[in-house]
Coordinates of C-alpha atoms and ligand atoms in Angstrom, one line a residue:
C1 CA 0.0 -29.8 3.6
F2 CA 0.2 -26.7 6.5
S3 CA -3.7 -27.4 8.5
A4 CA -5.0 -24.3 9.4
A5 CA -4.4 -25.4 13.2
N6 CA -0.9 -25.6 12.3
A7 CA -1.5 -21.8 11.3
Q8 CA -2.9 -20.7 14.3
K9 CA -0.6 -22.4 16.3
M10 CA 2.2 -19.9 14.5
I11 CA 0.4 -17.0 15.3
G12 CA -0.6 -17.9 18.7
N13 CA -3.8 -19.4 18.4
E14 CA -5.9 -17.0 17.1
T15 CA -9.6 -17.1 16.3
D16 CA -11.4 -16.3 12.8
A17 CA -13.5 -13.7 15.4
Q18 CA -9.6 -12.4 17.0
K19 CA -8.3 -11.7 13.6
Q20 CA -11.6 -9.4 12.8
Q21 CA -11.3 -7.7 15.7
R22 CA -7.5 -6.8 15.4
M23 CA -8.1 -5.8 12.0
A24 CA -11.1 -4.0 12.9
W25 CA -9.6 -0.6 12.1
W26 CA -8.0 -1.5 9.2
T27 CA -11.0 -2.8 7.6
D28 CA -12.8 -0.1 8.2
S29 CA -10.3 3.1 6.9
R30 CA -10.7 1.2 3.1
F31 CA -7.6 4.0 2.1
G32 CA -4.5 4.4 3.3
M33 CA -1.2 6.2 2.3
F34 CA 1.8 4.0 0.3
I35 CA 5.6 6.4 0.6
H36 CA 8.3 4.9 -1.5
W37 CA 11.2 7.0 -0.2
G38 CA 15.0 6.6 -1.2
L39 CA 18.3 7.1 -2.9
Y40 CA 16.8 6.2 -6.1
S41 CA 14.3 9.4 -5.0
G42 CA 17.5 11.3 -6.3
A43 CA 18.0 9.2 -9.1
A44 CA 14.2 10.3 -9.8
R45 CA 14.2 8.0 -12.8
H46 CA 12.5 3.8 -10.5
E47 CA 13.2 2.5 -7.9
W48 CA 14.3 0.0 -9.3
V49 CA 17.2 2.1 -10.7
K50 CA 20.1 -0.2 -9.7
H51 CA 19.2 -2.9 -11.4
N52 CA 17.7 -1.8 -14.5
E53 CA 21.2 0.1 -15.4
A54 CA 23.0 -2.9 -13.1
L55 CA 24.4 -0.1 -11.2
S56 CA 27.1 -1.4 -8.6
N57 CA 27.2 -0.5 -4.9
E58 CA 30.3 1.7 -6.2
D59 CA 28.3 3.2 -9.0
Y60 CA 25.2 3.7 -6.5
Q61 CA 27.5 5.6 -3.8
K62 CA 27.3 9.2 -5.6
Y63 CA 22.9 8.3 -4.9
F64 CA 24.4 8.4 -1.1
D65 CA 26.6 11.6 -0.6
A66 CA 23.9 13.4 -2.7
F67 CA 21.1 12.2 -0.1
N68 CA 20.0 16.0 1.4
P69 CA 16.0 15.8 2.5
D70 CA 16.9 19.6 3.0
L71 CA 12.7 19.5 2.5
F72 CA 11.5 17.5 5.0
E73 CA 8.5 18.2 7.2
P74 CA 6.8 15.0 7.8
Q75 CA 3.5 16.9 9.3
K76 CA 3.2 18.6 5.6
W77 CA 2.9 14.7 4.2
A78 CA 0.9 14.0 7.3
K79 CA -1.7 16.2 6.9
E80 CA -2.1 15.9 3.1
A81 CA -2.5 12.3 3.7
K82 CA -5.3 13.7 6.6
A83 CA -6.9 16.1 4.3
A84 CA -7.0 13.3 1.6
G85 CA -9.5 10.9 3.9
M86 CA -6.3 8.3 4.5
K87 CA -6.7 6.5 7.4
Y88 CA -3.1 5.2 7.4
A89 CA 0.3 5.2 6.1
V90 CA 3.2 2.6 5.4
L91 CA 6.7 4.6 4.5
T92 CA 9.4 2.3 2.9
T93 CA 11.7 1.4 5.8
K94 CA 14.8 -0.3 3.7
H95 CA 13.7 -0.8 -0.1
H96 CA 15.3 -3.1 -2.7
E97 CA 18.6 -0.9 -2.3
G98 CA 19.2 -1.8 0.8
F99 CA 19.2 1.7 2.3
C100 CA 17.9 2.3 5.6
L101 CA 16.1 5.7 6.6
F102 CA 15.8 4.7 10.2
D103 CA 19.5 4.5 12.3
S104 CA 19.6 1.3 12.5
K105 CA 23.1 0.2 14.5
Y106 CA 23.6 -3.2 11.7
T107 CA 24.9 -0.9 9.3
D108 CA 26.4 2.1 8.5
Y109 CA 23.9 2.1 5.1
K110 CA 21.5 4.6 6.5
A111 CA 20.1 8.3 6.6
P112 CA 21.7 8.9 9.4
N113 CA 25.3 9.2 7.8
T114 CA 24.2 11.2 4.5
Q115 CA 23.4 15.1 4.8
A116 CA 19.9 14.1 6.5
K117 CA 22.4 13.5 10.0
R118 CA 19.1 12.3 11.7
D119 CA 16.3 9.4 11.9
L120 CA 13.5 9.6 8.9
V121 CA 11.6 6.9 10.0
R122 CA 11.6 8.3 13.4
E123 CA 10.3 11.9 12.3
Y124 CA 7.8 9.9 10.1
V125 CA 6.2 8.1 13.0
N126 CA 5.8 11.0 15.4
A127 CA 4.2 13.0 12.7
F128 CA 1.4 10.5 11.6
R129 CA 1.0 10.0 14.4
A130 CA 0.1 13.3 16.1
Q131 CA -2.1 13.5 12.8
G132 CA -4.2 10.4 13.7
L133 CA -3.2 7.9 11.1
K134 CA -2.0 4.2 11.9
V135 CA 1.8 4.2 10.7
G136 CA 3.1 1.2 9.1
F137 CA 6.5 0.2 7.8
Y138 CA 7.1 -1.3 4.3
Y139 CA 10.5 -3.6 4.5
S140 CA 12.2 -5.1 1.6
L141 CA 13.6 -8.7 1.6
L142 CA 15.8 -8.0 -1.5
D143 CA 19.0 -6.0 -0.4
W144 CA 20.7 -5.2 -3.3
H145 CA 23.5 -4.0 -0.9
H146 CA 24.0 -6.4 1.4
P147 CA 27.3 -8.3 1.5
D148 CA 25.3 -11.5 2.9
Y149 CA 22.1 -11.3 -0.4
V150 CA 23.1 -14.2 -1.9
M151 CA 22.2 -13.1 -5.8
D152 CA 19.6 -14.1 -7.9
E153 CA 18.2 -13.1 -11.6
I154 CA 16.6 -10.2 -10.6
H155 CA 20.1 -8.9 -8.7
P156 CA 21.7 -5.8 -10.3
L157 CA 25.0 -7.1 -10.8
M158 CA 23.4 -10.1 -12.5
Q159 CA 21.8 -8.2 -15.0
K160 CA 24.9 -8.4 -18.0
D161 CA 25.8 -11.5 -17.4
K162 CA 23.7 -14.1 -15.9
S163 CA 25.8 -17.4 -16.5
K164 CA 26.6 -19.9 -14.1
E165 CA 29.9 -19.2 -13.8
H166 CA 29.3 -15.3 -12.9
Y167 CA 26.2 -16.1 -10.6
D168 CA 29.0 -18.3 -8.2
K169 CA 32.0 -15.9 -8.6
L170 CA 29.4 -13.1 -6.9
N171 CA 28.2 -15.6 -4.7
K172 CA 31.1 -17.0 -3.1
G173 CA 31.8 -16.4 0.4
R174 CA 28.0 -14.7 1.0
D175 CA 26.2 -16.2 3.9
M176 CA 22.7 -15.6 3.4
A177 CA 21.9 -17.0 6.8
K178 CA 23.5 -13.9 8.0
Y179 CA 21.2 -11.9 6.3
R180 CA 18.5 -13.3 7.2
Q181 CA 19.4 -12.4 11.0
Y182 CA 20.4 -9.3 9.9
M183 CA 16.4 -8.8 8.6
R184 CA 15.7 -10.3 12.2
N185 CA 17.8 -7.7 14.2
Q186 CA 16.5 -5.0 11.7
I187 CA 13.1 -6.1 12.3
T188 CA 13.4 -6.6 15.7
E189 CA 15.1 -2.9 15.7
L190 CA 11.6 -1.2 13.8
L191 CA 9.2 -3.0 16.0
T192 CA 10.8 -2.5 19.5
N193 CA 12.2 1.7 18.7
Y194 CA 9.3 2.6 16.9
G195 CA 6.4 2.5 19.6
K196 CA 3.3 0.4 18.6
I197 CA 3.2 -0.4 15.4
D198 CA 0.2 -0.7 13.3
I199 CA 1.2 -2.2 10.1
L200 CA 4.1 -4.6 8.5
W201 CA 4.5 -4.5 4.9
L202 CA 7.4 -7.1 3.8
D203 CA 8.1 -7.2 0.3
F204 CA 9.1 -9.2 -2.3
S205 CA 8.7 -13.4 -2.7
F206 CA 9.9 -14.4 -6.0
P207 CA 10.4 -18.7 -5.3
N208 CA 11.8 -20.4 -8.6
K209 CA 13.0 -23.8 -7.5
E210 CA 16.3 -23.9 -10.0
K211 CA 19.6 -22.9 -8.0
G212 CA 20.3 -19.1 -8.1
K213 CA 17.0 -18.2 -8.9
G214 CA 14.5 -17.1 -7.1
K215 CA 13.5 -16.6 -3.5
G216 CA 11.0 -17.6 -1.0
K217 CA 10.0 -18.5 2.5
D218 CA 12.8 -20.3 3.1
D219 CA 15.2 -17.7 1.8
W220 CA 13.5 -15.0 3.9
G221 CA 13.2 -17.8 7.0
S222 CA 9.9 -16.7 6.8
V223 CA 8.0 -18.8 9.8
E224 CA 10.4 -17.5 12.7
L225 CA 10.2 -14.2 10.6
L226 CA 6.8 -13.8 11.4
K227 CA 6.8 -15.6 14.6
L228 CA 9.1 -13.1 15.9
I229 CA 7.1 -10.4 14.3
R230 CA 3.5 -11.8 16.4
K231 CA 5.7 -11.7 19.1
L232 CA 6.9 -8.0 19.0
Q233 CA 3.9 -6.2 17.9
P234 CA 0.6 -8.6 18.7
G235 CA -1.5 -6.2 17.3
I236 CA 0.2 -5.6 14.3
I237 CA -1.5 -6.5 10.8
V238 CA 0.8 -8.4 8.2
D239 CA 0.7 -8.6 4.2
N240 CA 1.1 -12.1 2.2
R241 CA 4.7 -11.2 0.7
L242 CA 6.6 -14.0 2.8
N243 CA 5.3 -16.9 0.3
L244 CA 3.3 -18.1 3.1
E245 CA 0.6 -18.9 0.6
E246 CA 0.4 -22.2 2.6
Y247 CA 0.1 -20.9 5.6
K248 CA -2.2 -18.2 4.7
D249 CA -3.6 -17.9 8.3
G250 CA 0.0 -16.3 8.6
A251 CA -1.1 -13.4 6.8
D252 CA -3.1 -10.9 7.3
F253 CA -4.0 -9.7 3.7
E254 CA -3.7 -9.7 -0.5
T255 CA -1.9 -7.7 -1.6
P256 CA -3.6 -6.8 -5.6
E257 CA -0.9 -4.1 -7.0
Q258 CA -2.0 -2.1 -9.9
V259 CA -4.5 -4.1 -11.3
S260 CA -7.4 -2.5 -12.9
P261 CA -10.4 -2.2 -11.4
K262 CA -12.1 -4.2 -13.4
E263 CA -10.1 -7.1 -12.2
L264 CA -11.3 -6.1 -8.0
E265 CA -14.3 -7.8 -8.2
K266 CA -12.0 -11.7 -8.1
Y267 CA -11.1 -10.8 -4.8
R268 CA -14.3 -10.0 -3.0
G269 CA -14.9 -12.1 0.2
H270 CA -10.8 -12.0 0.8
T271 CA -9.4 -9.8 3.0
W272 CA -7.5 -7.5 0.6
E273 CA -5.6 -4.2 -0.1
T274 CA -5.0 -2.9 -3.5
C275 CA -1.5 -1.3 -3.9
Q276 CA -1.2 1.8 -6.8
T277 CA 0.7 4.4 -8.0
F278 CA -0.4 7.4 -9.5
S279 CA 1.6 7.1 -12.4
G280 CA 3.9 4.0 -12.9
S281 CA 6.7 4.2 -10.9
W282 CA 6.8 3.8 -6.5
G283 CA 9.9 6.7 -6.7
Y284 CA 9.5 9.5 -7.2
Y285 CA 10.5 9.9 -11.2
R286 CA 10.2 12.8 -12.6
D287 CA 10.2 12.5 -16.1
E288 CA 6.9 10.1 -16.5
N289 CA 4.1 11.6 -17.4
T290 CA 1.5 8.5 -17.2
W291 CA -0.5 9.8 -14.6
K292 CA -3.7 8.4 -13.8
T293 CA -6.8 10.7 -13.6
H294 CA -9.1 11.6 -10.5
R295 CA -11.4 10.1 -12.4
Q296 CA -9.1 7.1 -12.4
L297 CA -7.9 7.5 -9.0
L298 CA -11.5 7.6 -7.3
D299 CA -12.5 4.2 -9.5
L300 CA -10.0 2.3 -7.8
L301 CA -10.9 3.9 -4.5
I302 CA -15.0 3.9 -4.9
T303 CA -14.3 -0.4 -6.6
S304 CA -12.1 -1.4 -4.2
V305 CA -14.6 -0.7 -1.1
A306 CA -17.3 -2.2 -3.7
N307 CA -15.5 -5.4 -3.5
G308 CA -15.1 -5.5 -0.1
G309 CA -11.3 -4.1 0.1
N310 CA -8.6 -1.7 1.4
L311 CA -6.5 0.5 -1.2
I312 CA -3.4 2.0 -0.7
L313 CA -2.2 4.7 -2.7
N314 CA 2.1 5.5 -3.6
V315 CA 3.4 8.8 -3.5
G316 CA 7.2 9.2 -4.7
P317 CA 8.3 12.3 -2.7
T318 CA 11.5 13.9 -4.7
A319 CA 15.3 13.7 -2.8
R320 CA 14.5 17.0 -0.8
G321 CA 12.1 15.0 1.1
E322 CA 9.0 16.9 -0.7
F323 CA 5.5 15.8 -2.8
D324 CA 5.4 17.3 -5.9
Y325 CA 3.2 19.0 -7.6
R326 CA 1.8 16.3 -9.9
A327 CA 1.5 14.3 -6.6
N328 CA -0.2 17.8 -4.7
N329 CA -2.7 18.2 -7.1
A330 CA -3.8 14.4 -7.3
L331 CA -3.8 14.2 -3.5
D332 CA -6.2 17.7 -3.2
T333 CA -8.6 16.2 -5.6
M334 CA -9.2 12.9 -3.9
A335 CA -9.8 15.4 -0.2
Y336 CA -12.4 17.6 -2.1
W337 CA -14.1 14.1 -3.0
M338 CA -13.4 12.9 0.4
H339 CA -14.6 15.6 2.5
A340 CA -17.8 15.2 1.2
N341 CA -18.4 11.3 0.2
N342 CA -16.2 9.8 2.6
L343 CA -18.9 8.4 4.5
S344 CA -19.5 6.4 1.3
I345 CA -15.9 4.3 2.1
Y346 CA -15.3 4.4 5.7
N347 CA -16.8 1.6 7.8
C348 CA -18.0 -0.1 4.2
T349 CA -18.0 -3.1 1.7
Y350 CA -20.1 -4.6 -0.9
A351 CA -23.6 -4.4 -0.5
P352 CA -25.8 -7.1 0.0
S353 CA -26.8 -9.3 -3.0
S354 CA -30.0 -8.6 -3.1
F355 CA -29.3 -5.2 -4.3
A356 CA -29.1 -5.4 -8.0
V357 CA -26.3 -2.9 -9.2
P358 CA -27.3 0.1 -11.3
E359 CA -25.5 -0.4 -15.5
G360 CA -22.5 1.4 -14.9
D361 CA -22.7 2.4 -11.5
R362 CA -21.0 1.1 -8.2
L363 CA -22.8 0.3 -4.6
T364 CA -21.0 0.4 -0.8
Y365 CA -23.4 -0.3 1.8
N366 CA -22.7 0.8 5.4
P367 CA -23.6 -2.7 7.2
K368 CA -23.7 -0.8 10.6
T369 CA -26.1 2.3 9.9
K370 CA -27.5 0.7 7.0
K371 CA -26.9 2.8 4.6
L372 CA -26.6 2.1 0.5
Y373 CA -24.0 4.5 -1.5
V374 CA -25.1 4.7 -5.5
H375 CA -21.5 6.1 -7.2
L376 CA -23.0 8.1 -10.6
F377 CA -20.4 6.8 -12.2
T378 CA -22.5 7.5 -15.8
Y379 CA -25.1 10.7 -14.6
P380 CA -28.0 10.2 -16.5
A381 CA -29.1 12.7 -19.1
D382 CA -32.9 12.8 -18.5
G383 CA -32.0 12.5 -14.3
V384 CA -33.5 9.3 -14.4
L385 CA -32.0 6.6 -11.8
T386 CA -33.6 3.6 -12.3
L387 CA -32.7 0.9 -9.2
P388 CA -34.9 -2.1 -10.0
G389 CA -36.5 -3.9 -7.4
Y390 CA -35.7 -1.4 -4.6
A391 CA -39.7 -0.3 -4.1
G392 CA -40.3 -0.9 -0.6
K393 CA -37.4 -1.3 0.3
V394 CA -35.8 2.3 1.0
K395 CA -36.9 5.0 4.1
Y396 CA -35.2 8.3 1.9
V397 CA -32.8 9.2 -0.9
Q398 CA -30.8 11.9 -0.4
F399 CA -27.1 13.4 -2.1
L400 CA -24.3 12.7 0.2
N401 CA -22.7 15.6 0.2
D402 CA -25.1 17.8 0.3
H403 CA -27.7 15.7 2.2
S404 CA -30.2 17.1 -0.2
E405 CA -33.3 15.3 -0.5
I406 CA -33.8 13.5 -4.0
A407 CA -37.5 12.6 -5.8
S408 CA -38.1 9.0 -5.7
K409 CA -41.6 6.8 -6.1
A410 CA -41.8 3.3 -6.8
N411 CA -42.8 2.1 -10.5
N412 CA -43.8 -2.0 -10.1
T413 CA -40.5 -3.1 -8.1
D414 CA -38.4 -0.8 -8.8
L415 CA -37.4 2.5 -7.2
V416 CA -37.3 5.7 -9.7
V417 CA -35.1 8.6 -8.2
T418 CA -35.2 12.1 -10.3
L419 CA -31.9 13.5 -10.2
P420 CA -32.0 17.1 -11.3
K421 CA -30.1 18.7 -13.8
N422 CA -27.1 19.9 -12.2
K423 CA -25.3 17.0 -11.4
P424 CA -23.5 18.0 -8.3
P425 CA -20.0 19.4 -8.4
Y426 CA -18.4 15.6 -7.9
E427 CA -16.4 13.4 -10.4
I428 CA -18.8 10.6 -9.0
P429 CA -21.5 12.0 -7.0
V430 CA -23.0 10.0 -4.2
V431 CA -26.6 9.3 -4.0
E432 CA -27.3 7.9 -0.1
L433 CA -30.2 5.3 0.4
S434 CA -31.2 5.0 3.7
L435 CA -32.6 1.2 3.7
Ligands
FHN501 O1 9.5 -4.1 -6.5 C1 8.6 -3.9 -6.0 C2 8.7 -2.6 -5.9 O2 9.3 -1.6 -6.3 C3 7.0 -1.8 -5.0 O3 8.2 -1.4 -4.6 C4 6.5 -2.6 -5.2 C5 5.3 -1.5 -4.1 O4 3.9 -3.5 -3.9 N1 6.2 -4.2 -4.6 C6 7.3 -4.7 -5.7 C7 6.8 -4.9 -6.5 O5 6.2 -6.1 -6.8

């Protein structure tokens, strides 16, 4: 089996303390923006549209020809992300469709060859850095356009006929070793031509031993690829989707996807970031109506931090390069809450076990400032918040949003906090306890 020592060798003998230092900014940030943008944004009905509708490259060419992001202003994106309290961003440089938003010399299937006529990744990097955000790249291991990518059960051209005959016919002449080299070449471009890159979000592995089914670490050349990545950008943070589970020290963080807040507790003590959409789709989906409420988004963010993890929240820009009104509304409401309450998120983690969590609420804790934050998911009608066992442990109690003192007194071992009748104007108010 793979030992931690081997993993250390693979990633350059980094100690746990050095890894924590390398990841300190990421852990303290807690909140990022995912951006899924590509030709699928023009189809406007899910980023898996090529698979879902079993489209050939020829069928899909119309989205390449139509792509014209004339309203793309990455500075606007960056300012919105910053206002919403996001400290980093991750943009799809290439999704499963194989279209590259960057000026790669290894393909013609790229943004500079569309009506965009420019390197969209470069403009993204410059704009987000200018706003002080860390920049990350998402890069799809899957590639439904590349002629050497060996097809598998989820490839668009396998959707209408999954027979072995059809699989063998379509894969005749395809050379996965050439595709692995293509990936290494493009990842070298991305990690060489755009300055310091803070995160690489590779996606995704689906190993399946049966021939022609799934893809895992051997298909991707994951060990070599990770060594290349760490050689090119020693400080970079990499997710866990290279199927290197047995090399868990090789990957930096786990990626629970679209899980409900109540499932996050099981990740406590791990290093993780939950990736979530505003709606069901990662790519822009015009007619989709299942959008998370402000409360649901706050629940994801607060519960992630309350369990020691990060939240990366996705926006799917339109084919013209804009965040649509629904994303703007959601980001604006996050900005309003984060403006007054972000101290209960940044540099915070789960509370010491000696502090019981009030029923239905959440606790976050900043170990540097020794501030404990009670997120009032329910605002008591009688204004009484009883904190069991807190008596003698708390020096001062105030609302975080306006630093207004809140009355409190000990009742045996409990601390009884008397909240004002008028709930502060926030979906989830936060009480700050100085320990
Ligand atoms: O198939 C992709 C999907 O389109 C999206 O990019 C998500 C984001 O985490 N990753 C894969 C599904 O797990």
